[in-house]
mmCIF file of N, CA and C in Angstrom:
data_model
loop_
_atom_site.group_PDB
_atom_site.id
_atom_site.type_symbol
_atom_site.label_atom_id
_atom_site.label_comp_id
_atom_site.label_asym_id
_atom_site.label_seq_id
_atom_site.Cartn_x
_atom_site.Cartn_y
_atom_site.Cartn_z
ATOM 1 N N THR A 42 26.523 -17.540 -11.357
ATOM 2 C CA THR A 42 26.780 -17.096 -12.727
ATOM 3 C C THR A 42 25.663 -16.169 -13.181
ATOM 4 N N PRO A 43 25.992 -15.159 -13.946
ATOM 5 C CA PRO A 43 24.959 -14.250 -14.446
ATOM 6 C C PRO A 43 24.027 -14.976 -15.405
ATOM 7 N N ILE A 44 22.792 -14.558 -15.420
ATOM 8 C CA ILE A 44 21.815 -15.172 -16.309
ATOM 9 C C ILE A 44 22.129 -14.818 -17.758
ATOM 10 N N GLY A 45 22.588 -13.631 -18.009
ATOM 11 C CA GLY A 45 22.921 -13.225 -19.373
ATOM 12 C C GLY A 45 23.526 -11.849 -19.380
ATOM 13 N N LYS A 46 24.129 -11.496 -20.482
ATOM 14 C CA LYS A 46 24.759 -10.181 -20.596
ATOM 15 C C LYS A 46 23.724 -9.086 -20.730
ATOM 16 N N THR A 47 22.602 -9.390 -21.360
ATOM 17 C CA THR A 47 21.546 -8.400 -21.528
ATOM 18 C C THR A 47 20.301 -8.899 -20.815
ATOM 19 N N PRO A 48 20.069 -8.442 -19.582
ATOM 20 C CA PRO A 48 18.950 -8.958 -18.792
ATOM 21 C C PRO A 48 17.608 -8.904 -19.496
ATOM 22 N N ARG A 49 17.361 -7.885 -20.307
ATOM 23 C CA ARG A 49 16.062 -7.785 -20.979
ATOM 24 C C ARG A 49 15.815 -8.944 -21.936
ATOM 25 N N SER A 50 16.878 -9.655 -22.315
ATOM 26 C CA SER A 50 16.681 -10.785 -23.221
ATOM 27 C C SER A 50 16.307 -12.057 -22.466
ATOM 28 N N CYS A 51 16.213 -11.997 -21.153
ATOM 29 C CA CYS A 51 16.024 -13.199 -20.351
ATOM 30 C C CYS A 51 14.720 -13.281 -19.571
ATOM 31 N N PRO A 52 13.672 -12.550 -19.923
ATOM 32 C CA PRO A 52 12.471 -12.648 -19.095
ATOM 33 C C PRO A 52 11.889 -14.048 -19.049
ATOM 34 N N ALA A 53 12.016 -14.831 -20.117
ATOM 35 C CA ALA A 53 11.447 -16.184 -20.105
ATOM 36 C C ALA A 53 12.127 -17.040 -19.041
ATOM 37 N N THR A 54 13.425 -16.902 -18.887
ATOM 38 C CA THR A 54 14.154 -17.641 -17.857
ATOM 39 C C THR A 54 13.674 -17.216 -16.481
ATOM 40 N N TYR A 55 13.562 -15.914 -16.273
ATOM 41 C CA TYR A 55 13.066 -15.392 -14.995
ATOM 42 C C TYR A 55 11.656 -15.916 -14.715
ATOM 43 N N VAL A 56 10.781 -15.832 -15.705
ATOM 44 C CA VAL A 56 9.392 -16.277 -15.524
ATOM 45 C C VAL A 56 9.367 -17.762 -15.146
ATOM 46 N N GLY A 57 10.222 -18.554 -15.768
ATOM 47 C CA GLY A 57 10.285 -19.979 -15.430
ATOM 48 C C GLY A 57 10.648 -20.214 -13.975
ATOM 49 N N PHE A 58 11.679 -19.516 -13.500
ATOM 50 C CA PHE A 58 12.069 -19.643 -12.098
ATOM 51 C C PHE A 58 10.972 -19.133 -11.176
ATOM 52 N N CYS A 59 10.382 -18.022 -11.546
ATOM 53 C CA CYS A 59 9.310 -17.422 -10.757
ATOM 54 C C CYS A 59 8.122 -18.383 -10.654
ATOM 55 N N GLU A 60 7.726 -18.968 -11.779
ATOM 56 C CA GLU A 60 6.593 -19.901 -11.781
ATOM 57 C C GLU A 60 6.861 -21.098 -10.888
ATOM 58 N N THR A 61 8.072 -21.632 -10.962
ATOM 59 C CA THR A 61 8.418 -22.787 -10.135
ATOM 60 C C THR A 61 8.274 -22.456 -8.656
ATOM 61 N N ALA A 62 8.816 -21.306 -8.250
ATOM 62 C CA ALA A 62 8.722 -20.894 -6.849
ATOM 63 C C ALA A 62 7.267 -20.670 -6.447
ATOM 64 N N CYS A 63 6.501 -20.064 -7.331
ATOM 65 C CA CYS A 63 5.089 -19.791 -7.065
ATOM 66 C C CYS A 63 4.307 -21.093 -6.898
ATOM 67 N N LEU A 64 4.507 -22.025 -7.818
ATOM 68 C CA LEU A 64 3.799 -23.302 -7.760
ATOM 69 C C LEU A 64 4.147 -24.072 -6.498
ATOM 70 N N GLU A 65 5.414 -23.993 -6.077
ATOM 71 C CA GLU A 65 5.842 -24.691 -4.864
ATOM 72 C C GLU A 65 5.161 -24.120 -3.624
ATOM 73 N N SER A 66 4.678 -22.878 -3.723
ATOM 74 C CA SER A 66 3.971 -22.279 -2.590
ATOM 75 C C SER A 66 2.482 -22.618 -2.603
ATOM 76 N N GLY A 67 2.054 -23.419 -3.593
ATOM 77 C CA GLY A 67 0.685 -23.905 -3.621
ATOM 78 C C GLY A 67 -0.312 -23.053 -4.387
ATOM 79 N N VAL A 68 0.185 -22.114 -5.180
ATOM 80 C CA VAL A 68 -0.696 -21.224 -5.943
ATOM 81 C C VAL A 68 -1.039 -21.887 -7.282
ATOM 82 N N ASP A 69 -2.231 -21.600 -7.805
ATOM 83 C CA ASP A 69 -2.723 -22.129 -9.075
ATOM 84 C C ASP A 69 -1.771 -21.790 -10.227
ATOM 85 N N THR A 70 -1.640 -22.715 -11.176
ATOM 86 C CA THR A 70 -0.733 -22.565 -12.312
ATOM 87 C C THR A 70 -0.999 -21.292 -13.106
ATOM 88 N N GLU A 71 -2.249 -21.029 -13.445
ATOM 89 C CA GLU A 71 -2.569 -19.851 -14.255
ATOM 90 C C GLU A 71 -2.278 -18.552 -13.505
ATOM 91 N N ILE A 72 -2.549 -18.538 -12.216
ATOM 92 C CA ILE A 72 -2.250 -17.351 -11.419
ATOM 93 C C ILE A 72 -0.737 -17.142 -11.352
ATOM 94 N N CYS A 73 0.006 -18.225 -11.163
ATOM 95 C CA CYS A 73 1.471 -18.119 -11.132
ATOM 96 C C CYS A 73 2.007 -17.566 -12.446
ATOM 97 N N ARG A 74 1.552 -18.112 -13.553
ATOM 98 C CA ARG A 74 2.050 -17.677 -14.857
ATOM 99 C C ARG A 74 1.756 -16.194 -15.078
ATOM 100 N N ALA A 75 0.510 -15.806 -14.860
ATOM 101 C CA ALA A 75 0.123 -14.413 -15.066
ATOM 102 C C ALA A 75 0.879 -13.478 -14.120
ATOM 103 N N SER A 76 1.037 -13.886 -12.872
ATOM 104 C CA SER A 76 1.750 -13.071 -11.887
ATOM 105 C C SER A 76 3.204 -12.872 -12.290
ATOM 106 N N CYS A 77 3.834 -13.938 -12.725
ATOM 107 C CA CYS A 77 5.259 -13.876 -13.057
ATOM 108 C C CYS A 77 5.521 -13.061 -14.323
ATOM 109 N N VAL A 78 4.673 -13.193 -15.328
ATOM 110 C CA VAL A 78 4.817 -12.376 -16.537
ATOM 111 C C VAL A 78 4.620 -10.908 -16.176
ATOM 112 N N CYS A 79 3.600 -10.630 -15.396
ATOM 113 C CA CYS A 79 3.328 -9.265 -14.938
ATOM 114 C C CYS A 79 4.537 -8.713 -14.190
ATOM 115 N N LEU A 80 5.083 -9.492 -13.276
ATOM 116 C CA LEU A 80 6.198 -9.043 -12.459
ATOM 117 C C LEU A 80 7.447 -8.793 -13.299
ATOM 118 N N ALA A 81 7.699 -9.632 -14.280
ATOM 119 C CA ALA A 81 8.846 -9.402 -15.171
ATOM 120 C C ALA A 81 8.673 -8.095 -15.936
ATOM 121 N N GLU A 82 7.476 -7.888 -16.486
ATOM 122 C CA GLU A 82 7.218 -6.666 -17.256
ATOM 123 C C GLU A 82 7.320 -5.420 -16.379
ATOM 124 N N ARG A 83 6.720 -5.480 -15.204
ATOM 125 C CA ARG A 83 6.733 -4.297 -14.326
ATOM 126 C C ARG A 83 8.108 -4.034 -13.736
ATOM 127 N N SER A 84 8.858 -5.091 -13.448
ATOM 128 C CA SER A 84 10.223 -4.902 -12.938
ATOM 129 C C SER A 84 11.080 -4.184 -13.970
ATOM 130 N N GLN A 85 10.897 -4.546 -15.236
ATOM 131 C CA GLN A 85 11.630 -3.868 -16.303
ATOM 132 C C GLN A 85 11.187 -2.407 -16.399
ATOM 133 N N ALA A 86 9.885 -2.179 -16.372
ATOM 134 C CA ALA A 86 9.347 -0.826 -16.504
ATOM 135 C C ALA A 86 9.778 0.074 -15.342
ATOM 136 N N GLU A 87 9.939 -0.511 -14.154
ATOM 137 C CA GLU A 87 10.301 0.254 -12.960
ATOM 138 C C GLU A 87 11.815 0.423 -12.802
ATOM 139 N N GLY A 88 12.593 -0.156 -13.733
ATOM 140 C CA GLY A 88 14.041 -0.042 -13.638
ATOM 141 C C GLY A 88 14.670 -0.976 -12.614
ATOM 142 N N LEU A 89 13.948 -2.026 -12.219
ATOM 143 C CA LEU A 89 14.451 -2.971 -11.222
ATOM 144 C C LEU A 89 15.079 -4.215 -11.843
ATOM 145 N N TRP A 90 14.892 -4.387 -13.128
ATOM 146 C CA TRP A 90 15.238 -5.640 -13.796
ATOM 147 C C TRP A 90 16.710 -6.007 -13.660
ATOM 148 N N ASP A 91 17.589 -5.063 -13.935
ATOM 149 C CA ASP A 91 19.021 -5.340 -13.888
ATOM 150 C C ASP A 91 19.439 -5.775 -12.486
ATOM 151 N N GLY A 92 19.029 -5.020 -11.489
ATOM 152 C CA GLY A 92 19.364 -5.365 -10.109
ATOM 153 C C GLY A 92 18.741 -6.672 -9.669
ATOM 154 N N LEU A 93 17.544 -6.940 -10.145
ATOM 155 C CA LEU A 93 16.854 -8.180 -9.812
ATOM 156 C C LEU A 93 17.636 -9.383 -10.327
ATOM 157 N N LEU A 94 18.023 -9.343 -11.577
ATOM 158 C CA LEU A 94 18.745 -10.469 -12.156
ATOM 159 C C LEU A 94 20.137 -10.636 -11.562
ATOM 160 N N ARG A 95 20.718 -9.546 -11.134
ATOM 161 C CA ARG A 95 22.045 -9.615 -10.499
ATOM 162 C C ARG A 95 21.938 -9.884 -9.003
ATOM 163 N N GLN A 96 20.718 -9.931 -8.508
ATOM 164 C CA GLN A 96 20.436 -10.160 -7.088
ATOM 165 C C GLN A 96 21.139 -9.140 -6.207
ATOM 166 N N ASN A 97 21.070 -7.861 -6.639
ATOM 167 C CA ASN A 97 21.700 -6.812 -5.841
ATOM 168 C C ASN A 97 20.805 -5.580 -5.722
ATOM 169 N N LEU A 98 19.507 -5.805 -5.557
ATOM 170 C CA LEU A 98 18.597 -4.690 -5.301
ATOM 171 C C LEU A 98 18.885 -4.109 -3.921
ATOM 172 N N ASP A 99 18.821 -2.796 -3.810
ATOM 173 C CA ASP A 99 18.949 -2.177 -2.490
ATOM 174 C C ASP A 99 17.617 -2.342 -1.751
ATOM 175 N N ALA A 100 17.573 -1.890 -0.501
ATOM 176 C CA ALA A 100 16.371 -2.073 0.316
ATOM 177 C C ALA A 100 15.146 -1.444 -0.332
ATOM 178 N N GLU A 101 15.304 -0.265 -0.902
ATOM 179 C CA GLU A 101 14.184 0.410 -1.565
ATOM 180 C C GLU A 101 13.727 -0.380 -2.788
ATOM 181 N N GLY A 102 14.676 -0.886 -3.572
ATOM 182 C CA GLY A 102 14.345 -1.689 -4.740
ATOM 183 C C GLY A 102 13.636 -2.979 -4.361
ATOM 184 N N GLU A 103 14.102 -3.622 -3.292
ATOM 185 C CA GLU A 103 13.448 -4.848 -2.834
ATOM 186 C C GLU A 103 12.021 -4.568 -2.383
ATOM 187 N N ALA A 104 11.837 -3.491 -1.655
ATOM 188 C CA ALA A 104 10.494 -3.139 -1.188
ATOM 189 C C ALA A 104 9.578 -2.894 -2.382
ATOM 190 N N ARG A 105 10.067 -2.187 -3.388
ATOM 191 C CA ARG A 105 9.272 -1.911 -4.588
ATOM 192 C C ARG A 105 8.953 -3.211 -5.321
ATOM 193 N N TYR A 106 9.942 -4.105 -5.439
ATOM 194 C CA TYR A 106 9.751 -5.387 -6.108
ATOM 195 C C TYR A 106 8.646 -6.196 -5.423
ATOM 196 N N PHE A 107 8.685 -6.277 -4.090
ATOM 197 C CA PHE A 107 7.675 -7.056 -3.377
ATOM 198 C C PHE A 107 6.297 -6.417 -3.458
ATOM 199 N N THR A 108 6.247 -5.096 -3.528
ATOM 200 C CA THR A 108 4.970 -4.413 -3.743
ATOM 201 C C THR A 108 4.416 -4.776 -5.118
ATOM 202 N N LEU A 109 5.284 -4.753 -6.128
ATOM 203 C CA LEU A 109 4.859 -5.137 -7.484
ATOM 204 C C LEU A 109 4.393 -6.588 -7.506
ATOM 205 N N ALA A 110 5.108 -7.462 -6.819
ATOM 206 C CA ALA A 110 4.739 -8.879 -6.773
ATOM 207 C C ALA A 110 3.346 -9.052 -6.183
ATOM 208 N N ASP A 111 3.076 -8.336 -5.091
ATOM 209 C CA ASP A 111 1.745 -8.408 -4.474
ATOM 210 C C ASP A 111 0.668 -7.896 -5.424
ATOM 211 N N GLN A 112 0.943 -6.774 -6.101
ATOM 212 C CA GLN A 112 -0.027 -6.211 -7.044
ATOM 213 C C GLN A 112 -0.298 -7.177 -8.189
ATOM 214 N N CYS A 113 0.757 -7.754 -8.736
ATOM 215 C CA CYS A 113 0.590 -8.691 -9.861
ATOM 216 C C CYS A 113 -0.192 -9.928 -9.434
ATOM 217 N N ARG A 114 0.097 -10.455 -8.241
ATOM 218 C CA ARG A 114 -0.605 -11.640 -7.752
ATOM 219 C C ARG A 114 -2.082 -11.339 -7.545
ATOM 220 N N GLU A 115 -2.371 -10.183 -6.952
ATOM 221 C CA GLU A 115 -3.773 -9.794 -6.737
ATOM 222 C C GLU A 115 -4.517 -9.641 -8.058
ATOM 223 N N GLU A 116 -3.877 -8.988 -9.024
ATOM 224 C CA GLU A 116 -4.509 -8.798 -10.336
ATOM 225 C C GLU A 116 -4.725 -10.130 -11.034
ATOM 226 N N ALA A 117 -3.766 -11.030 -10.953
ATOM 227 C CA ALA A 117 -3.896 -12.337 -11.596
ATOM 228 C C ALA A 117 -5.021 -13.147 -10.949
ATOM 229 N N ALA A 118 -5.151 -13.038 -9.646
ATOM 230 C CA ALA A 118 -6.208 -13.774 -8.943
ATOM 231 C C ALA A 118 -7.597 -13.256 -9.290
ATOM 232 N N ARG A 119 -7.693 -11.964 -9.602
ATOM 233 C CA ARG A 119 -8.994 -11.363 -9.951
ATOM 234 C C ARG A 119 -9.365 -11.563 -11.416
ATOM 235 N N SER A 120 -8.378 -11.846 -12.258
ATOM 236 C CA SER A 120 -8.642 -11.967 -13.705
ATOM 237 C C SER A 120 -9.437 -13.231 -13.992
ATOM 238 N N PRO A 121 -10.433 -13.111 -14.872
ATOM 239 C CA PRO A 121 -11.202 -14.310 -15.242
ATOM 240 C C PRO A 121 -10.348 -15.261 -16.077
ATOM 241 N N ARG A 122 -10.549 -16.539 -15.877
ATOM 242 C CA ARG A 122 -9.834 -17.554 -16.672
ATOM 243 C C ARG A 122 -10.501 -17.691 -18.018
ATOM 244 N N THR A 123 -9.690 -17.814 -19.057
ATOM 245 C CA THR A 123 -10.266 -17.996 -20.396
ATOM 246 C C THR A 123 -10.003 -19.381 -20.910
#
């Protein structure tokens, strides 16, 4: 089932799923949260959001998404905790 009619209204749902998957891989809670928020924002900015939520990114879109995921995770890991 689709997450929603307007994907931009659903980043919180996406972030929740993303955080769960991240935490299950053994990554710190704060890093997961920051990474997932970053990835949601950048996916929207890069025009990947609609395809991501519909799970129909093409190969180029998937490659870009995983590059963004790596960048967001690296940035979150380097950020100081407050």
